[in-house]
XYZ file of C-alpha atoms in Angstrom:
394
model
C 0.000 0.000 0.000
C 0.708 3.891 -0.489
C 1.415 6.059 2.519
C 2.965 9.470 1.954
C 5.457 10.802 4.227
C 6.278 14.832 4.879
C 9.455 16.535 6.109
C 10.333 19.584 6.377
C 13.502 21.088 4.887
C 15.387 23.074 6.639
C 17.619 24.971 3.922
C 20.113 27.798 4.645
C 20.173 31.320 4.036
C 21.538 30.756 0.518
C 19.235 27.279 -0.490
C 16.308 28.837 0.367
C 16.051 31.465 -2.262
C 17.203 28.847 -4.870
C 14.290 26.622 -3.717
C 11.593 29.191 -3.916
C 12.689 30.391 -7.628
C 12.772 26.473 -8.309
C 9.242 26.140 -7.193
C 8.051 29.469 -8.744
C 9.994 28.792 -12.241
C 8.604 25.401 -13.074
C 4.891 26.529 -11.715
C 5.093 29.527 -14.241
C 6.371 27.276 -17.144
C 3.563 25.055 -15.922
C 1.089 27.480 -16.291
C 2.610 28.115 -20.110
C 1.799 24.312 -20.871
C -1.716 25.003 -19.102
C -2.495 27.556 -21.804
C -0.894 25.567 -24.371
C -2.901 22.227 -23.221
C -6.179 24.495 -23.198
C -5.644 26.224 -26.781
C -5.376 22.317 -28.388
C -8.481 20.475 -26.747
C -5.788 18.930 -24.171
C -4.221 16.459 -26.142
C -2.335 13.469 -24.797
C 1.052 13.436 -22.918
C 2.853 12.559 -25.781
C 1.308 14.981 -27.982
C 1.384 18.273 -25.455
C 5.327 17.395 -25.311
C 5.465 17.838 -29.162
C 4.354 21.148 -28.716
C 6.223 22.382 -25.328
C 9.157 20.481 -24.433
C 11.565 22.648 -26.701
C 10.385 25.877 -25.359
C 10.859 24.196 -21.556
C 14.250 23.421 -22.113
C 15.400 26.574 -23.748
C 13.251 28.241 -20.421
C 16.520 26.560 -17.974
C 13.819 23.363 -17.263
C 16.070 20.028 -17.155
C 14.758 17.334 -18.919
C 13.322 15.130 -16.234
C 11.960 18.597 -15.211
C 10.204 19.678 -18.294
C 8.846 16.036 -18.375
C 7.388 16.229 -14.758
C 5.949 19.734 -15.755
C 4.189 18.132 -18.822
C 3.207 15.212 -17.094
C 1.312 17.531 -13.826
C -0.169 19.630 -16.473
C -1.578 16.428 -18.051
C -3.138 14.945 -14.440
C -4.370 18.641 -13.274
C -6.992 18.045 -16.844
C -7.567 14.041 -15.654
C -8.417 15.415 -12.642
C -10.624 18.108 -13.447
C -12.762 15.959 -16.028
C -13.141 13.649 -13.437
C -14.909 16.434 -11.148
C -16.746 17.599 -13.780
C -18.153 13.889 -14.580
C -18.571 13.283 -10.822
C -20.767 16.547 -10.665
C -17.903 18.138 -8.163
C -18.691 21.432 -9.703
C -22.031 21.721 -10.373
C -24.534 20.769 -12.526
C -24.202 21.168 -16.431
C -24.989 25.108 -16.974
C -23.723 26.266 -13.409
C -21.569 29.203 -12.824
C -19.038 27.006 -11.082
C -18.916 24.737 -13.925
C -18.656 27.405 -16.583
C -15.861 28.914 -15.058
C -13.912 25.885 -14.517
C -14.452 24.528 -18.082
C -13.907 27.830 -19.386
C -10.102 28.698 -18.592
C -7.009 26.892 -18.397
C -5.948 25.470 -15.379
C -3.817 27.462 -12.805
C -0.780 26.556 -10.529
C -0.267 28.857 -7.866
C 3.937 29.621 -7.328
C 4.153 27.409 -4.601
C 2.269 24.625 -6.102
C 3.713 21.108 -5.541
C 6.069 19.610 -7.970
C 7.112 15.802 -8.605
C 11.004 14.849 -8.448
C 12.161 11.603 -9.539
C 15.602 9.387 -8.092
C 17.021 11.167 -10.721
C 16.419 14.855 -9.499
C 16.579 13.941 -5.702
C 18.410 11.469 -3.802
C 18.276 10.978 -0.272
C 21.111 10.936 2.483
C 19.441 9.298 5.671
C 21.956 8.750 7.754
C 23.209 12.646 7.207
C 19.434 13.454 7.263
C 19.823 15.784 4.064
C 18.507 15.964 0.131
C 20.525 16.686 -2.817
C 17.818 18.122 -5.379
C 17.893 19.717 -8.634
C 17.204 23.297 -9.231
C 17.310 25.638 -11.959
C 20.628 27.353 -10.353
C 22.113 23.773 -10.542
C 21.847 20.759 -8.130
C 21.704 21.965 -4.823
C 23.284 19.805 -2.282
C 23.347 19.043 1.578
C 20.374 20.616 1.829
C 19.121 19.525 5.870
C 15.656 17.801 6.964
C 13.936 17.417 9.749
C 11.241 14.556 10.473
C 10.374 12.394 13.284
C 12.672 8.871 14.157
C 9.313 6.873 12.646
C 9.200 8.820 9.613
C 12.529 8.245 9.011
C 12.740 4.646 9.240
C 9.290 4.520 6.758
C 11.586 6.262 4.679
C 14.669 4.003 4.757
C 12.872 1.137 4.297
C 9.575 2.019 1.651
C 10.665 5.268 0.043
C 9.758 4.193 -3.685
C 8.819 6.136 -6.821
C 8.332 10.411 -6.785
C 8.677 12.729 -4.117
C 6.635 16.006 -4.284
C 8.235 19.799 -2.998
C 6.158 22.272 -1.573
C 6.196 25.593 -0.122
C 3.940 26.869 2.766
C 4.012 30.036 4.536
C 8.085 30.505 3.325
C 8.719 26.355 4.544
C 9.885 24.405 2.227
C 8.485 20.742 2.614
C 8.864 16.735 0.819
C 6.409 14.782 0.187
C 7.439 11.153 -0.103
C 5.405 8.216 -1.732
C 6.777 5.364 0.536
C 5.394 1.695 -0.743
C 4.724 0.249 2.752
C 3.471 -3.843 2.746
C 0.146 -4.553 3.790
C 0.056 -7.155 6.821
C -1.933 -10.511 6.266
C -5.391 -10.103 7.020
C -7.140 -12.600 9.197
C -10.606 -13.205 9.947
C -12.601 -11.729 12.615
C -13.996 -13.333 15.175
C -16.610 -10.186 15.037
C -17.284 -6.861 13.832
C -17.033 -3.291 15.333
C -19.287 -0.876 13.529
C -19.168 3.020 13.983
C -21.218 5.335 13.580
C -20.036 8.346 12.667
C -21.622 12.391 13.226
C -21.190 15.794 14.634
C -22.224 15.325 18.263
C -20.294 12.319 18.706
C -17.348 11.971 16.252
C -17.415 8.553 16.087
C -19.570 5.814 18.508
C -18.367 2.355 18.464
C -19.879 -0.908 19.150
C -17.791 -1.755 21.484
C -18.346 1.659 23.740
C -15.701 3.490 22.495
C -17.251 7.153 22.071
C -15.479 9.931 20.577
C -17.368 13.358 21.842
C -17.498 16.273 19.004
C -17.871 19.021 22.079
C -14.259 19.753 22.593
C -13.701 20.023 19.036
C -17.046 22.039 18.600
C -15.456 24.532 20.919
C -12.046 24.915 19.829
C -13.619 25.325 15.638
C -16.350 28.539 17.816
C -13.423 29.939 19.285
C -11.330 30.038 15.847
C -14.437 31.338 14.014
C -14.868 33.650 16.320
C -11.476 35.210 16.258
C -11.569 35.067 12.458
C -14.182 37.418 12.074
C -12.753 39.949 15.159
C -9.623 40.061 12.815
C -11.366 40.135 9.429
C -13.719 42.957 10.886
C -10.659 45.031 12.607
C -8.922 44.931 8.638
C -5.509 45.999 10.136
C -2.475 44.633 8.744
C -1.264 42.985 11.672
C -4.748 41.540 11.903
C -3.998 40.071 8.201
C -1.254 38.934 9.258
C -2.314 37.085 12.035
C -5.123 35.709 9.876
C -2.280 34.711 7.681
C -0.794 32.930 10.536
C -3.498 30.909 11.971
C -5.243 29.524 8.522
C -4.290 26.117 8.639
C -4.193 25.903 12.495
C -7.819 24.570 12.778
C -7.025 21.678 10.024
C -4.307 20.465 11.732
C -5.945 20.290 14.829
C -8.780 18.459 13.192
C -6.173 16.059 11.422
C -4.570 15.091 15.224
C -8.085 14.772 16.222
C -8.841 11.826 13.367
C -5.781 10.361 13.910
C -6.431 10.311 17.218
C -9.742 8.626 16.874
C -8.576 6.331 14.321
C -5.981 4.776 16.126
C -8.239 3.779 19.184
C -10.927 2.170 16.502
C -7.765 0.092 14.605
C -6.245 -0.737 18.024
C -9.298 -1.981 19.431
C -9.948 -4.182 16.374
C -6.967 -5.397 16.813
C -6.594 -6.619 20.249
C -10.127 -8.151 19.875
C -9.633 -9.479 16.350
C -12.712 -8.085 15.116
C -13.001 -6.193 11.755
C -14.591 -2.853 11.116
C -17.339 -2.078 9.761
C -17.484 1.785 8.729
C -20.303 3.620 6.861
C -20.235 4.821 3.621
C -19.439 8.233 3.562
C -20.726 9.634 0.454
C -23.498 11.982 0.980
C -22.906 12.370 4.134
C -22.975 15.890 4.619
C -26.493 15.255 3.165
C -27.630 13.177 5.355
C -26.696 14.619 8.460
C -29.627 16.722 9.753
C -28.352 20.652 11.328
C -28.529 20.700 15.253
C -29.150 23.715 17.985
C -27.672 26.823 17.631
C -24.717 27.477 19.509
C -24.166 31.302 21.368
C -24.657 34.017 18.714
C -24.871 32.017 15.705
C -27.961 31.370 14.552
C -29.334 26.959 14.425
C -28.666 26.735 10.169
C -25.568 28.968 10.098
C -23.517 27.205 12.954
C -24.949 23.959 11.784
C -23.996 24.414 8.514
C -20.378 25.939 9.403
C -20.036 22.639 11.848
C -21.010 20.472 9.186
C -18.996 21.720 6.157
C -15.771 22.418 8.372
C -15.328 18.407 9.565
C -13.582 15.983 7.653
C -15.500 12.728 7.834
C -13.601 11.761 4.569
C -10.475 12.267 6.486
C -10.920 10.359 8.897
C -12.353 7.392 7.054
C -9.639 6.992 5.160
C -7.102 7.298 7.881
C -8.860 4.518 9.744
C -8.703 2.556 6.297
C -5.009 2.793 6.046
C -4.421 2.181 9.354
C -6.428 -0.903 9.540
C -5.028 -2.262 6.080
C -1.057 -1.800 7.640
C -2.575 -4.027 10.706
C -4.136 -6.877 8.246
C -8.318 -5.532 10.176
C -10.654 -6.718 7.705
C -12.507 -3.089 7.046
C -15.889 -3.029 5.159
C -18.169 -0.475 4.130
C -21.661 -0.358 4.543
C -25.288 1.063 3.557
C -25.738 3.723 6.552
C -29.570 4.228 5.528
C -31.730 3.917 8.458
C -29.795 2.972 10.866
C -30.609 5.494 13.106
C -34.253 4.611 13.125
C -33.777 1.067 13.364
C -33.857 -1.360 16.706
C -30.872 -2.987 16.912
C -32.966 -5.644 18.804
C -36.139 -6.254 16.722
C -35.216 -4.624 14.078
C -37.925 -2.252 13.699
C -37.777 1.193 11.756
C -39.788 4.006 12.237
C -38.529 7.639 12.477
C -40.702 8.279 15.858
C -37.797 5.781 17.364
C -35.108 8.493 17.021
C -36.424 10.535 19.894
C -33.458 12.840 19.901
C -29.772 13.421 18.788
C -29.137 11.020 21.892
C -32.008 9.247 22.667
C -33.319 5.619 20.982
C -36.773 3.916 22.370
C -38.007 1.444 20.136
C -41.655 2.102 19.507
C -42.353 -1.618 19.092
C -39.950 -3.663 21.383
C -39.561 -0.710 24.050
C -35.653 -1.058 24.093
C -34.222 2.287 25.302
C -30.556 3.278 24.147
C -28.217 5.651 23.093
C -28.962 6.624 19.718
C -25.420 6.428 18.416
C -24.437 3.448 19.954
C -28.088 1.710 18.726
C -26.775 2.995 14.989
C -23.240 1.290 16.024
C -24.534 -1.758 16.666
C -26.831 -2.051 13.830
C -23.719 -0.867 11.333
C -21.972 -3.920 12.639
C -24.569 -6.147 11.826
C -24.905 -4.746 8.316
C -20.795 -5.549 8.340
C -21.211 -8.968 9.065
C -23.808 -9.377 5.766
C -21.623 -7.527 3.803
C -18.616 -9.481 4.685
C -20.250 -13.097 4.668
C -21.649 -12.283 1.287
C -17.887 -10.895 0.176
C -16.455 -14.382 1.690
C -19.091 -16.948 -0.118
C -18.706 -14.506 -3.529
C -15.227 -15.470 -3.407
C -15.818 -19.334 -2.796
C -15.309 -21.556 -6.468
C -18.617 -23.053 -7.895
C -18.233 -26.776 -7.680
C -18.842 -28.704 -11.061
């Protein structure tokens, strides 16, 4: 399987500068083959190079650099067609869409960009990079990651490696081919149920509360718009500052809670059975306001703002590098059914936490009831996945 690793360089007065024209050279000359790609109908890889390689080379691009700049150019299209088929940007006809199919597409200076083995070899035990610029290869240039990262490195790095620049730090991106552990089969399943309230309620008991987190995004909204309404330029530049605080804070968080659902899978050799996320932003209903903010707007800024994608795919990696079967199932309804009798009916849901089964009488705790009843589902789905891969016999 693919993980990806990040470091952070930590390059001298005189590499830095050398770095950032790097990045801002190739992104311009990227934005050249953007325009060029655009004006032809995007034609294929092999064709676009017809018409821009030359003028990349003459530009100071090496040649595994003006390849890599073709190539990015090439996936920033495949990736946009696949939005546009996916409905990512609207409907046919929408303003969003129009303006995306309308224009080439844009790299912003800092924009990552691929290096091969051949523009960037590593130096672990030194802990530095030798990588090629467009001043010449630039050498002994330091990093800085933690002793885990490291030793993923040493032993997976495989294949590209992708520099970055945020807020003036310069950072690698490695693509580290890490071996997937056997995968055995469960003795049972833990199912979670995942929302705003409660992050994510296991089967098992295991609830991660959405309160603290709820908080801590209030208090950074909050202090966005005192600083966006004082319009000062050390108010900017604290804005500046703090932008990406709140995602990171959210990453730790799924990490966090993904580790305790993997872990506990583990230990109990169960697998996992995890909803499927898509539409899930639809079908989570907007709560009580909170302070201030009006019910929709704080509901809807709650909603938007948490990364349930996130953290359902770092409980998929993470369960996949400890061999825990993982399945995904049909979430419908399973917040208005018993997990005893198995009766659904809306009236059940009482409340965000409360479950009393209008037929059986069972009283629970809504999430947990949903947990419970995900499981089940992941025990169908994975029984029917089992006997699917069983040979007919003649």
């Amino acid at each position: 399987m693919k993980i990806v690793v990040q470091v952070k360089l930590m390059p001298d007065a005189v590499q830095a500068p050398v770095l950032g024209a790097t990045l801002h050279t190739v992104n311009d000359r990227a934005n050249w083959v953007s325009e060029v790609a655009f004006a032809r109908g995007v034609p294929r890889e092999y064709e676009l190079r017809k018409h821009t390689y030359a003028e990349l080379k003459a530009a100071g691009l090496g040649a595994q650099a003006a390849q890599h700049t073709i190539k990015k150019v090439c996936d920033a299209y495949i990736t946009l067609r696949a939005n546009l088929r996916a409905g990512n940007l609207g409907k046919p006809g929408s303003k969003r869409r129009r303006k995306a199919e309308s224009k080439p597409v844009v790299f912003r200076p800092e924009a990552a960009h691929p290096f091969d083995d051949r523009c960037l070899s590593w130096q672990y035990d030194a802990q530095t990079v030798s990588i090629w610029t467009t001043a010449g290869r630039l050498k002994n240039v330091r990093f800085a990651c933690s002793a885990d990262a490291l030793k993923t490195l040493r032993e997976y790095r495989k294949g590209e490696s992708d520099l970055i620049e945020r807020d003036g730090v310069f950072y690698l991106i490695a693509v580290c081919e890490v071996p997937e552990a056997e995968q055995y089969e469960p003795d049972g399943f833990i199912g979670v149920d995942l929302g705003i309230a409660n992050i994510a309620t296991t089967s098992t008991g295991y609830r991660a509360a959405g309160r603290g987190l709820n908080r801590h995004r209030k208090r950074q909204l909050d202090l966005r718009r005192k600083l966006q309404a004082k319009g000062t330029k050390s108010a900017t530049r604290r804005l500046k500052n703090r932008r990406r605080k709140e995602a990171r804070h959210a990453a730790n968080v799924n990490h966090i809670i993904s580790k305790q659902i993997v872990t506990e899978a583990e230990r109990t050799s169960s697998a996992i059975a995890l909803e499927d996320l898509g539409g899930i932003r639809q079908r989570v209903r907007l709560r009580k306001p909170w302070g201030h903010l009006p019910a929709e707007g704080w509901g809807r800024v709650t909603l938007h703002s948490w990364a349930f994608h996130q953290l359902g795919q770092f409980v998929e990696y993470k369960a996949r590098r400890a061999g825990v079967p993982l399945v995904y199932v049909d979430p419908a309804y399973t917040s208005q059914e018993c997990a005893e009798c198995h009766h659904i009916e809306k009236k059940n849901r009482v409340d965000q936490a409360l479950f009393i089964c209008r037929k059986c009488g069972v009283v629970a705790h809504a999430d947990r009831n949903a947990s419970h009843n995900i499981a089940a589902r992941g025990r169908v789905v994975w029984i029917a996945g089992r006997e699917s891969r069983v040979s007919a016999t003649t």
